Coordinates of C-alpha atoms and ligand atoms in Angstrom, one line a residue:
X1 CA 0.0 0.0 0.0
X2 CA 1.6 3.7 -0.9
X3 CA 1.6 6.0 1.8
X4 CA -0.9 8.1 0.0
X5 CA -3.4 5.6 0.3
X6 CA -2.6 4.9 3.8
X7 CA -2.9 8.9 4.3
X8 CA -6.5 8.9 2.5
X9 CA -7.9 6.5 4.5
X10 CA -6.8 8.4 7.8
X11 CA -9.1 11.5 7.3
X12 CA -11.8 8.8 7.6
X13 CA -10.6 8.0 11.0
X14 CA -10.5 11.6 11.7
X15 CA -13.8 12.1 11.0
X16 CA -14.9 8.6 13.2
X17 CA -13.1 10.4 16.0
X18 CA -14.8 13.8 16.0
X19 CA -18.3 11.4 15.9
X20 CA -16.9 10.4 19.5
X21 CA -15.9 13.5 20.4
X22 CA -19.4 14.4 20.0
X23 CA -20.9 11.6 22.3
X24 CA -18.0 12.3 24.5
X25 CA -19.1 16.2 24.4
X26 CA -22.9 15.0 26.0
X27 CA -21.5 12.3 28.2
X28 CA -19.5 15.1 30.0
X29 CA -22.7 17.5 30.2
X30 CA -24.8 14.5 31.6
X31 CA -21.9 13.5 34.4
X32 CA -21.8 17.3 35.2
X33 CA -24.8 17.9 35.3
X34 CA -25.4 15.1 38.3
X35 CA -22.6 16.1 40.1
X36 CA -23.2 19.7 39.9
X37 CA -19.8 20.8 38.6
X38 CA -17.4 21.3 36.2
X39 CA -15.4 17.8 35.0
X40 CA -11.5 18.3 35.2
X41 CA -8.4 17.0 33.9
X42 CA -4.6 16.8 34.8
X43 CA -1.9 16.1 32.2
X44 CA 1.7 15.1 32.9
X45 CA 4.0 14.8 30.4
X46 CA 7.5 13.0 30.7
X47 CA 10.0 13.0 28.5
X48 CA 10.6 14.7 24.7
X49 CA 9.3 17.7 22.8
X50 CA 7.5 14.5 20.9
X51 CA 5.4 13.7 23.9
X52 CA 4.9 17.5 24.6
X53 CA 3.3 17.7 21.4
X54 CA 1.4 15.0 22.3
X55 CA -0.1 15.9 25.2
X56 CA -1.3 18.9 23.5
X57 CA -3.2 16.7 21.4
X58 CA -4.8 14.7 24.5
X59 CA -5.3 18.7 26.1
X60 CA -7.2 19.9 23.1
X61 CA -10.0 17.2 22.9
X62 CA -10.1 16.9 26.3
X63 CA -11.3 20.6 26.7
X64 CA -13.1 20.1 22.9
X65 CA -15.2 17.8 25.1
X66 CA -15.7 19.8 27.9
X67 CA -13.3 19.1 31.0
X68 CA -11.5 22.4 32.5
X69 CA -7.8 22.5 34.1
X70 CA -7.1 21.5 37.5
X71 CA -3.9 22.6 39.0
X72 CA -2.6 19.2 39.7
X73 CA -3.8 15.6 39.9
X74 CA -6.5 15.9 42.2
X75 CA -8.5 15.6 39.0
X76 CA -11.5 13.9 37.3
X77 CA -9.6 12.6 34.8
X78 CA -5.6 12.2 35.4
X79 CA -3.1 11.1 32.5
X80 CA 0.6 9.8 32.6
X81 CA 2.1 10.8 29.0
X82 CA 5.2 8.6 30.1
X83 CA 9.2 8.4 28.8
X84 CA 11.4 5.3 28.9
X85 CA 13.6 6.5 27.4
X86 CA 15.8 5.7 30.5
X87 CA 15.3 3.8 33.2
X88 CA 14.5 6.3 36.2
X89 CA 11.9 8.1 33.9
X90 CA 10.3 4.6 34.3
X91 CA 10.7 4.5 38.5
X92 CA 8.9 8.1 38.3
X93 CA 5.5 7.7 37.0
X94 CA 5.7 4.0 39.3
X95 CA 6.0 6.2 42.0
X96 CA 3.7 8.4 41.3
X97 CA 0.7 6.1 40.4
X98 CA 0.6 5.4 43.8
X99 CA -0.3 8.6 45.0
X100 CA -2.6 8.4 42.4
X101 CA -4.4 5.4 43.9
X102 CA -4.4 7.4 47.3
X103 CA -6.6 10.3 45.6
X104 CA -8.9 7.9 43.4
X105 CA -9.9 6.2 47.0
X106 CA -11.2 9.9 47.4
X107 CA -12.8 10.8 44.3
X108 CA -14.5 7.4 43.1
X109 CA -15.3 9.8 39.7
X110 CA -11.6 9.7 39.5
X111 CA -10.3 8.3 35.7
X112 CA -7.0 7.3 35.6
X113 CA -4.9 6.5 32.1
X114 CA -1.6 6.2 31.2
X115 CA 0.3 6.4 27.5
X116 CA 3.2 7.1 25.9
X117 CA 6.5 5.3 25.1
X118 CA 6.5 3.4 28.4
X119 CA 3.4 1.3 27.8
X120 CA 5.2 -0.3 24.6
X121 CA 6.8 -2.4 26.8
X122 CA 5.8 -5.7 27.3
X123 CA 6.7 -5.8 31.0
X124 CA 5.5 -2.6 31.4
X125 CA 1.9 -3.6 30.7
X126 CA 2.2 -7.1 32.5
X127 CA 3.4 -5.0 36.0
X128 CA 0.0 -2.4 35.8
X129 CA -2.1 -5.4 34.9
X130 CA -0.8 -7.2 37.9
X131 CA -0.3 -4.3 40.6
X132 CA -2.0 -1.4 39.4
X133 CA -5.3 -2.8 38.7
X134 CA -6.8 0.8 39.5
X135 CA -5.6 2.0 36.2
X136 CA -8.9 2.7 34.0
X137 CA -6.9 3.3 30.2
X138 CA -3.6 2.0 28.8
X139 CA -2.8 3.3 25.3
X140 CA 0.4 3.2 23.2
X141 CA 2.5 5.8 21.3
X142 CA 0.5 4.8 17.7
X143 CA -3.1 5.3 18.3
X144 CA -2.9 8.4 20.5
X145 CA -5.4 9.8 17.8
X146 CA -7.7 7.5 18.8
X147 CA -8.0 8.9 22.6
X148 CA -12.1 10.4 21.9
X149 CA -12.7 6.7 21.0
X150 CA -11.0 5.2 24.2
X151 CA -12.0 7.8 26.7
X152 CA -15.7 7.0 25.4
X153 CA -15.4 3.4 26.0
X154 CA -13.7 3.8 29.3
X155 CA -16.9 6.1 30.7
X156 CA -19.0 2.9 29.8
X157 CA -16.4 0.2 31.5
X158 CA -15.5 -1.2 34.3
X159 CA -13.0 -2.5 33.5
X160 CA -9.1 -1.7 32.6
X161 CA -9.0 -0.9 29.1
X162 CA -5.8 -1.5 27.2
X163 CA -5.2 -0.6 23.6
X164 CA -1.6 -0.9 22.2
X165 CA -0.4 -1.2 18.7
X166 CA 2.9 -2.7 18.0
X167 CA 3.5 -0.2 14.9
X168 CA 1.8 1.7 12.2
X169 CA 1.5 3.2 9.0
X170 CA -1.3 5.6 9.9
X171 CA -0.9 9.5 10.0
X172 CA -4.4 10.9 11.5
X173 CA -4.2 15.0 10.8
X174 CA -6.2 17.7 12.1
X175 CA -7.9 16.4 15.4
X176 CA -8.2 19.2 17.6
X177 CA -4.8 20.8 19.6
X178 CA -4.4 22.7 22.5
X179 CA -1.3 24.6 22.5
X180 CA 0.7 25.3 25.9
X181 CA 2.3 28.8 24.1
X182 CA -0.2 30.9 22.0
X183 CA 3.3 32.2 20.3
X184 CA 5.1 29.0 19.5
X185 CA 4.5 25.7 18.8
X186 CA 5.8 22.0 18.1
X187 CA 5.2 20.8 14.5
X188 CA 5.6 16.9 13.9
X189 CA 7.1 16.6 10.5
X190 CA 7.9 12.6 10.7
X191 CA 7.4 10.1 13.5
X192 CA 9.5 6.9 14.5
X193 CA 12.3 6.3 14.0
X194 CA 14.6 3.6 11.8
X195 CA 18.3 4.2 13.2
X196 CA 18.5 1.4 15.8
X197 CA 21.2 3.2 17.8
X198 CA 21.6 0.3 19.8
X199 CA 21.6 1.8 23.5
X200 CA 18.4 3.0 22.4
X201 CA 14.9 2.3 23.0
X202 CA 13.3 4.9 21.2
X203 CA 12.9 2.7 17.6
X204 CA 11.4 0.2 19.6
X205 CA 8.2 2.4 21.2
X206 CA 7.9 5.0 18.3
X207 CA 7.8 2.2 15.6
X208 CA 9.2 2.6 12.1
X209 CA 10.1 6.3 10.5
X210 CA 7.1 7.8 8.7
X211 CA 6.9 11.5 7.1
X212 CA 3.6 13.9 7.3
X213 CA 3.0 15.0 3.8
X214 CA 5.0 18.6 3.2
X215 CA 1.6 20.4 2.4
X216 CA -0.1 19.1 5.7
X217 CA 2.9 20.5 7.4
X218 CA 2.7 24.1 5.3
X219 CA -0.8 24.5 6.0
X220 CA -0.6 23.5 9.7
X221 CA 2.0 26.1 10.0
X222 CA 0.4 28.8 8.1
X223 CA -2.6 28.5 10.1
X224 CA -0.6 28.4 13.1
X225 CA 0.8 31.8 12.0
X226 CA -2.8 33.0 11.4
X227 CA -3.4 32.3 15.4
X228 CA -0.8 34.1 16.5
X229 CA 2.5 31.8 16.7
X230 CA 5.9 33.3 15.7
X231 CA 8.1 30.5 16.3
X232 CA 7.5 26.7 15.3
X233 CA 9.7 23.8 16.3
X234 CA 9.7 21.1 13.7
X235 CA 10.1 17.8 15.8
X236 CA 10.9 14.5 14.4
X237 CA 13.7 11.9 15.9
X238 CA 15.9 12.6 13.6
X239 CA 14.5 15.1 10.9
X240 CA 17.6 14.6 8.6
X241 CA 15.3 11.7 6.9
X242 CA 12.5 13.8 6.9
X243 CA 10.7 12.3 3.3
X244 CA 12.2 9.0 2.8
X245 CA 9.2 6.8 1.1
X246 CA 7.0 10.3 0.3
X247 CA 6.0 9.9 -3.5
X248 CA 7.4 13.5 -3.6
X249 CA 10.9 15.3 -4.7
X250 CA 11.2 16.3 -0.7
X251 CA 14.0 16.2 2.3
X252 CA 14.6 17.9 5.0
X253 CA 16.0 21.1 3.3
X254 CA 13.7 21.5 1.3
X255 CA 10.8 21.3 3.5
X256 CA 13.2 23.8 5.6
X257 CA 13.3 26.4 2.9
X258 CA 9.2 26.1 2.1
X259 CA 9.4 26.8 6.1
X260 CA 11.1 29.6 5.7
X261 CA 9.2 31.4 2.9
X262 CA 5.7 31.3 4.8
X263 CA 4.7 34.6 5.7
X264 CA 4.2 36.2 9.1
X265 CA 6.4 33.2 10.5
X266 CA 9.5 35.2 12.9
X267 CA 11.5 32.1 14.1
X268 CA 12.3 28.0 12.8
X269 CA 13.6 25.8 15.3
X270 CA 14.6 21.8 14.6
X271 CA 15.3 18.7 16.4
X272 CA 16.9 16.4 16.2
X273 CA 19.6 16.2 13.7
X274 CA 21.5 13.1 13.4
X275 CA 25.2 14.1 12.3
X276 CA 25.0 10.8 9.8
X277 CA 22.7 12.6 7.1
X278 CA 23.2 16.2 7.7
X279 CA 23.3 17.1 4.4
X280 CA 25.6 20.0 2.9
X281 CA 22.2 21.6 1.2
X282 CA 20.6 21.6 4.7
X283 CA 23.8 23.9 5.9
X284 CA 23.3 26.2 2.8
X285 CA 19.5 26.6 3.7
X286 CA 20.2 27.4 7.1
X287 CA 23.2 29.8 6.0
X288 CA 20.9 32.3 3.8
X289 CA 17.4 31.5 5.4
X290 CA 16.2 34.4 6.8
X291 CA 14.3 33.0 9.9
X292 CA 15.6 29.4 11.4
X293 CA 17.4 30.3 14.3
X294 CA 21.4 30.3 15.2
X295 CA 21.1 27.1 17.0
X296 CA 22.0 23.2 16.4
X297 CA 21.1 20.5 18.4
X298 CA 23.6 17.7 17.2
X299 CA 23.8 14.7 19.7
X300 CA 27.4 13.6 19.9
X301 CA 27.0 10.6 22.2
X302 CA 30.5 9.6 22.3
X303 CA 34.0 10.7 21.2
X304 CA 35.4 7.2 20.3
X305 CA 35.4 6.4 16.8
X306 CA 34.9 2.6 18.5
X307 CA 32.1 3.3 20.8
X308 CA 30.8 5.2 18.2
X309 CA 30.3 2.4 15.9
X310 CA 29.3 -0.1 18.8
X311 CA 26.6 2.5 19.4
X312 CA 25.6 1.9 15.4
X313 CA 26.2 6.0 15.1
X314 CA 27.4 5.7 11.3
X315 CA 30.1 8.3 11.8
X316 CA 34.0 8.6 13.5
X317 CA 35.2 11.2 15.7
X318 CA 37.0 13.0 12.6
X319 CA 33.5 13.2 10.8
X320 CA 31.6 14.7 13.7
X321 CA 34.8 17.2 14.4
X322 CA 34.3 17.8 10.5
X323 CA 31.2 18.4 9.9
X324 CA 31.4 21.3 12.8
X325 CA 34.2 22.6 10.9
X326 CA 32.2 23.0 7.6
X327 CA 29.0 24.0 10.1
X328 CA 31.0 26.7 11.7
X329 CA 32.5 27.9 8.7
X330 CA 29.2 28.8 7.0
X331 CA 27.5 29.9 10.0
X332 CA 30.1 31.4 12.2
X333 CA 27.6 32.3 15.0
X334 CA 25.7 29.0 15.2
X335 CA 25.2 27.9 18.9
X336 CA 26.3 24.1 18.9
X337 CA 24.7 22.1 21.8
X338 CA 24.6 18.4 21.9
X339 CA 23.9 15.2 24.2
X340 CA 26.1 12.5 25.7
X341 CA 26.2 9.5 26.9
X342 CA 28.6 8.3 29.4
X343 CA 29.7 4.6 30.3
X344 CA 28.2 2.9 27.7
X345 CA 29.4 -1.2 27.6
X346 CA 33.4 -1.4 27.2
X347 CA 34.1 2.1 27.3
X348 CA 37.5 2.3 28.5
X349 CA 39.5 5.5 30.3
X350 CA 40.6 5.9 26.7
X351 CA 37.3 6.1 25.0
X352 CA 36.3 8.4 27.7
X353 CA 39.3 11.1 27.2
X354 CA 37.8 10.8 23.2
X355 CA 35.0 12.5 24.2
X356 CA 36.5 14.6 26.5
X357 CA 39.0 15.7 23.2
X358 CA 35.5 16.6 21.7
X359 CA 34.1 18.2 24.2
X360 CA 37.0 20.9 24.3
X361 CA 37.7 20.6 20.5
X362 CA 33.8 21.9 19.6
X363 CA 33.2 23.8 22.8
X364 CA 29.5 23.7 23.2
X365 CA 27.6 26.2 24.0
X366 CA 25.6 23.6 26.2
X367 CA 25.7 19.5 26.9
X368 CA 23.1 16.9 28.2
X369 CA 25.1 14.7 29.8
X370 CA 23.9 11.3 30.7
X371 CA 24.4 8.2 32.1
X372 CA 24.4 5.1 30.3
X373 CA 20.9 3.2 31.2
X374 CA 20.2 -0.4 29.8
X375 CA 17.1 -0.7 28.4
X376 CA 15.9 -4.2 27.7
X377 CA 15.8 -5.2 24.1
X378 CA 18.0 -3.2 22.6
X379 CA 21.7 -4.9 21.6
X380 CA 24.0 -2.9 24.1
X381 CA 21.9 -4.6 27.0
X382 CA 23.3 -7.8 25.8
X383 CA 26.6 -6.6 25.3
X384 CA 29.4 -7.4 27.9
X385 CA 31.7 -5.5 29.6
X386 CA 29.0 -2.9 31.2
X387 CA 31.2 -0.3 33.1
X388 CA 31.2 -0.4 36.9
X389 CA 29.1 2.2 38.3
X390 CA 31.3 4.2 40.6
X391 CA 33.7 4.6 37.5
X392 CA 30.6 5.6 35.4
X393 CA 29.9 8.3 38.3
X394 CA 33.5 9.3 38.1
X395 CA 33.7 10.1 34.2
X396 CA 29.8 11.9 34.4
X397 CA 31.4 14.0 36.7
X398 CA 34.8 15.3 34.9
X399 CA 32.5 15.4 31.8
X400 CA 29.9 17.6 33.5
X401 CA 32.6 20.0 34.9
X402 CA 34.5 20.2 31.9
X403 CA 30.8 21.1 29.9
X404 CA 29.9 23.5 32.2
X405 CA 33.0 25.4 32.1
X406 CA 32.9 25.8 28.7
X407 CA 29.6 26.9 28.8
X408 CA 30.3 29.5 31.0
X409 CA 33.0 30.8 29.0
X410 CA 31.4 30.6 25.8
X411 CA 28.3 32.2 27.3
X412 CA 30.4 34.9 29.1
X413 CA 31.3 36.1 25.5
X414 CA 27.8 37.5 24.6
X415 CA 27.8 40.1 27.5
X416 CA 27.0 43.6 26.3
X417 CA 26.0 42.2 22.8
X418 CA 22.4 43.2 21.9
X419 CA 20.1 40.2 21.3
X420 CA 16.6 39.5 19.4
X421 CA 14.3 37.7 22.5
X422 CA 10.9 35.8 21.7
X423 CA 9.5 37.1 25.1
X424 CA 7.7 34.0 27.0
X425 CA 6.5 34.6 30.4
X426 CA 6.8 36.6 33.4
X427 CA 9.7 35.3 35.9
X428 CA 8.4 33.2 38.5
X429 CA 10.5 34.7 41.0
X430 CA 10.6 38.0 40.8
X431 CA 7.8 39.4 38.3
X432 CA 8.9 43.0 37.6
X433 CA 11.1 40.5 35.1
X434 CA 10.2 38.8 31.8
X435 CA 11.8 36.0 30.9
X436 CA 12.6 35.1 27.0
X437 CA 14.4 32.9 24.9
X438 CA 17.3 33.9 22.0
X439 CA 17.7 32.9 18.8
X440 CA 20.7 30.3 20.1
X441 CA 18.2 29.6 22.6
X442 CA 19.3 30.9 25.4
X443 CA 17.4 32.4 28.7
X444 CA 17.6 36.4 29.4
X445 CA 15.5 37.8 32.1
X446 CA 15.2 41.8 32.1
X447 CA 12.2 44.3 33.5
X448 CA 9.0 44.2 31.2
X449 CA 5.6 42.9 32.1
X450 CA 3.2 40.7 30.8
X451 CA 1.9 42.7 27.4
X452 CA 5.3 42.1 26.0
X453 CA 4.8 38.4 26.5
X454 CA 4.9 36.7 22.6
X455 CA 7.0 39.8 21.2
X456 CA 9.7 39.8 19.9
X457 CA 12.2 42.5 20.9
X458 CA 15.4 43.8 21.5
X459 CA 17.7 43.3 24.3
X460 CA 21.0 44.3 25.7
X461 CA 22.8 41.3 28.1
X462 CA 24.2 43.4 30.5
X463 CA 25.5 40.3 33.0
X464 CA 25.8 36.5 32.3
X465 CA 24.9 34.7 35.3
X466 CA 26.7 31.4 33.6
X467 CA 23.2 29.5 32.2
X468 CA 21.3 32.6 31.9
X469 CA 21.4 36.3 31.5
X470 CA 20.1 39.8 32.8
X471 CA 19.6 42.2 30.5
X472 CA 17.3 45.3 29.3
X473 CA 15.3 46.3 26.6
X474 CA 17.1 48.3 24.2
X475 CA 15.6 51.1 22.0
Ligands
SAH501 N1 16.6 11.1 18.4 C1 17.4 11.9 19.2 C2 17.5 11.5 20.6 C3 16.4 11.0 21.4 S1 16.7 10.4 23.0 C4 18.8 11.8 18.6 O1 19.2 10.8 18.1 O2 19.5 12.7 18.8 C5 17.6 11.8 23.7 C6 18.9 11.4 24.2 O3 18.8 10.5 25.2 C7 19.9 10.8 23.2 O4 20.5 11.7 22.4 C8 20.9 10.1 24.1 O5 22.0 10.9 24.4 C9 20.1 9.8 25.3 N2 19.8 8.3 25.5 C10 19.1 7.6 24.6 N3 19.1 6.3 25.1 C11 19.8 6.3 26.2 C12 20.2 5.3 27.1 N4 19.9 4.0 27.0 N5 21.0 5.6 28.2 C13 21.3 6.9 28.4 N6 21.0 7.9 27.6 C14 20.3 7.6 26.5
SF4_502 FE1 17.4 6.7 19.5 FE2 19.3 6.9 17.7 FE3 16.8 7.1 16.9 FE4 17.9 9.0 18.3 S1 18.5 8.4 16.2 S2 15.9 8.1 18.6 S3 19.3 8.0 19.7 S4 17.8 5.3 17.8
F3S503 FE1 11.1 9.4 25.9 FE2 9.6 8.5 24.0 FE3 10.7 10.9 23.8 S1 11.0 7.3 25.2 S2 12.6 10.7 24.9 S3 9.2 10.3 25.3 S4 10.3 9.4 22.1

C-alpha cells in the first residue's frame, strides 16, 4: 500500500473520531450535570518535545469535550504521557501512580490512564495489569489519535482498558490541539524512527520512521501563523530523513526552505539532527534562510570512533569534528549544543578522554550529559563488559565540569551584545522581570511585564549569570 493511500484512509478516521468527540461532548454534560460541577483534567507529560506535542493533542480534545484544568492531579480525569527513554523516567511515574491510587480512594469519579512510550513495553503492561489494577486506560505511542474513542469506551467500562499497537503506518491529521504557548509551537514533520542506535529504546516504542505529507505541514504552519504563533519547532527523531518513502521530490532542506518562505512566521527551530545525514544543502538553507534560528542540536554521544560504531552511530570522531568545521564555517555564530552518553558497555578510560577531546575541541555552548541506562531489548543490553558504576559516576562528573565550564565561557562572550528575545512569560521569582528565549536559545531575564509576553524584541545582556542572562530592553 503507498503512503498516500494509507494517508486517504486516515481523514476517515478523523472524522470517526470527531463522531466520538461528539458523544463524549454529552456524556461530560450529563456526568456534570449530576454532580453539579465542572469535570477536570490533569496532564503530565514525561519526557521529549514529541510527547509534549502530544499531550497537547490529548489537552485539546479533552477541553473540545468539555473538561477544564485543574492545578494538579487531584483531578476527574488524570493522564501519565510517560518516557522510557531511560530507566529512572520509568521509576517516576511508578512512583507516582501510587499517590494516584491514594486520591482515586477519594474521588470514586476519579479516571486514571496512562500512555506514551513506556506502555510499549511488554513488562510494562504485565506490571499495571498485575499491581495497578486501578488504572482505568492504557494506550500506546501509535493510536494516540484514537483517545475520543477510548476515553468514550472507558466512561461505559469497568474495567481496565488496554489498547496498544505494535506499529503503524497511519498518520491521523487535524484532530483538535491545545497549545501550551499561544506564540510558538511543536510541529511533527515525521514520526518513529529507523536508526537502531543500539543503546536506544526509542525505535522500539515509536515504531518505524514515517513522514507527514510537506503540504499538511505548510498548511498547519500557516494556520498556526494565522493564530498568533511566531516561532514553530519542527520535531521529528531525527529530521535529517525527513521524506524518505514520500512519493514527492522532498527532504529535509527542502521542507526547511518552504518553512522559511511562509509569511508572518519570525522564528524556525529543529530537532533532532542526526550528524549521519546532515546534508551539505541543509547547511546552505540554514546559512541564507532568513528566519531558522542560530542554534543546532547535534547529539554527539561519544567521542570514540569505537564506541561510536558499537553504538551503530554511522560516523568517526573525525567526521563529527568535520562536519562542525564545515558548520561553523558557513554559519560562524551558530550555537552548537549536543547530548552525551557516558559509560556505555566497554568504554574504556581511553574512549572516555575521546569524548573529552570533543568536548573541548567543539566547545558547546551547552551538553546533556547522561548516564548510560540499559534498556531491555536493545543490543547494548546484551553486550558485555558494562562499566562499573562508581567509574561511570566518576567520568559523568569530569565530563559535566568540563561542559559547564565551557559553557560558562562561551556564554560569558555574549555580554553587552544586543540580542533578538521571543518574550515568553513573566519570571516566577521575581515578576517585575520577563523572561525570554534567544535565537541560540538561550534564557535572558530583564524588566517588562506581561503585554510584552509573545514579542519579539530587542535586548541588551548586561550580565551572564553562567546559564542565563540579565539584560534590558534596548531602543
Ligand atoms: N533522536 C534523538 C535522541 C532521542 S533520545 C537523537 O538521536 O539525537 C535523547 C537522548 O537520550 C539521546 O540523544 C541520548 O543521548 C540519550 N539516550 C538515549 N538512550 C539512552 C540510554 N539508553 N541511556 C542513556 N542515555 C540515552
Ligand atoms: Fe534513538 Fe538513535 Fe533514533 Fe535518536 S536516532 S531516537 S538515539 S535510535
Ligand atoms: Fe522518551 Fe519517548 Fe521521547 S522514550 S525521549 S518520550 S520518544
Amino acid at each position: 500500500m503507498s503512503d498516500l493511500t494509507d494517508i486517504r484512509q486516515d481523514i476517515e478516521e478523523t472524522n470517526v473520531q470527531y463522531e466520538y468527540i461528539n458523544k463524549l461532548k454529552e456524556l461530560v454534560r450529563e456526568k456534570s450535570n449530576k454532580l453539579n460541577r465542572e469535570l477536570t483534567y490533569n496532564v503530565t507529560t514525561f519526557g521529549c518535545q514529541m510527547n509534549a506535542r502530544d499531550s497537547e493533542k490529548l489537552v485539546g480534545i479533552l477541553e473540545e469535550v468539555g473538561y477544564v484544568p485543574a492545578d494538579d492531579e487531584k483531578a476527574d480525569f488524570v493522564i501519565y504521557n510517560t518516557c522510557t527513554v531511560r530507566e529512572n523516567a520509568n521509576n517516576k511515574v511508578y512512583g507516582r501512580l501510587g499517590y494516584l491510587h491514594s486520591l482515586k480512594k477519594k474521588n470514586p469519579e476519579m479516571i486514571i490512564a496512562l500512555c506514551g512510550c513506556m506502555m510499549q513495553e511488554e513488562v510494562v503492561i504485565n506490571k499495571l495489569k498485575e499491581s495497578y489494577k486501578f488504572v482505568n486506560l492504557i494506550f500506546g505511542t501509535h493510536n494516540i489519535f484514537k483517545f475520543p474513542e477510548l476515553l468514550y469506551n472507558t466512561f461505559q467500562s469497568e474495567d481496565m482498558i488496554i489498547d496498544i499497537w505494535e506499529d503503524t503506518k497511519r498518520i491521523v491529521e487535524k484532530l483538535p490541539v491545545s497549545r501550551k504557548y499561544s506564540f510558538k509551537s511543536g510541529v511533527n514533520i515525521m514520526f518513529g524512527c529507523n536508526n537502531f542506535c543500539s543503546y536506544c529504546i526509542v525505535p522500539y516504542v515509536r515504531g518505524r520512521e514515517r513522514s507527514r505529507l510537506p503540504e499538511e505541514i505548510i498548511d498547519e504552519i500557516k494556520s498556526l501563523v494565522d493564530d498568533g504563533v511566531k516561532e514553530v519547532m519542527l520535531l521529528g527523531q531525527n529530521v535529517n530523513s525527513y521524506g524518505k518513502g514520500l512519493d514527492e521530490d522532498i527532504n529535509f532542506a527542502k521542507l526547511l526552505k518552504k518553512v522559511d518562505e511562509i509569511e508572518g512566521l519570525e522564528r524556525i527551530r529543529f530537532m533532532t539532527s542526526h550528524p549521519k545525514d546532515l546534508s551539505d544543502e541543509l547547511i546552505e538553507v540554514m546559512a541564507s534562510s532568513k528566519n531558522v534560528c542560530k542554534h543546532l542540536h547535534l547529539p554527539l554521544q561519544s567521542g570514540s570512533s569505537d564506541i561510536l560504531t558499537k553504538m551503530n552511530r554511522h560516523y568517526t570522531k573525525d567526521d563529527y569534528l568535520r562536519l562542525v568545521d564545515k558548520i561553523r564555517d558557513k554559519i560562524p555564530d551558530i550555537a552548537l549544543t549536543t547530548d552525551i552518553i557516558v559509560g556505555f558497555p566497554g568504554e574504556t578510560e581511553e574512549d572516555f578522554l575521546e569524548t573529552m577531546d570533543v568536548v573541548r575541541q567543539v566547545e558547546f555552548d551547552s551538553a546533556f550529559t547522561f548516564i548510560y541506562s540499559k534498556r531491555t531489548g536493545t543490543p547494548a543490553a546484551a553486550m558485555d563488559n558494562q562499566v562499573p558504576e562508581d567509574i561511570v559516576k566518576d567520568r559523568f562528573d569530569r565530563l559535566l565540569e568540563e561542559v559547564q565550564s565551557i559553557s560558562r565561557k562561551k556564554a560569558n562572550a555574549y555580554t553587552g551584545s544586543v540580542q533578538s528575545v521571543l518574550v515568553e512569560n513573566v519570571n516566577a521569582q521575581d515578576n517585575t522581570l520577563v523572561s525570554g528565549r534567544m535565537s541560540n536559545n538561550s534564557i535572558v531575564h530583564f524588566p517588562g511585564n506581561k503585554s510584552l509576553i509573545g514579542s519579539i524584541v530587542n535586548v541588551r545582556l548586561t550580565e551572564c549569570k553562567g546559564f542565563y542572562y540579565i539584560g534590558e530592553l534596548d531602543g
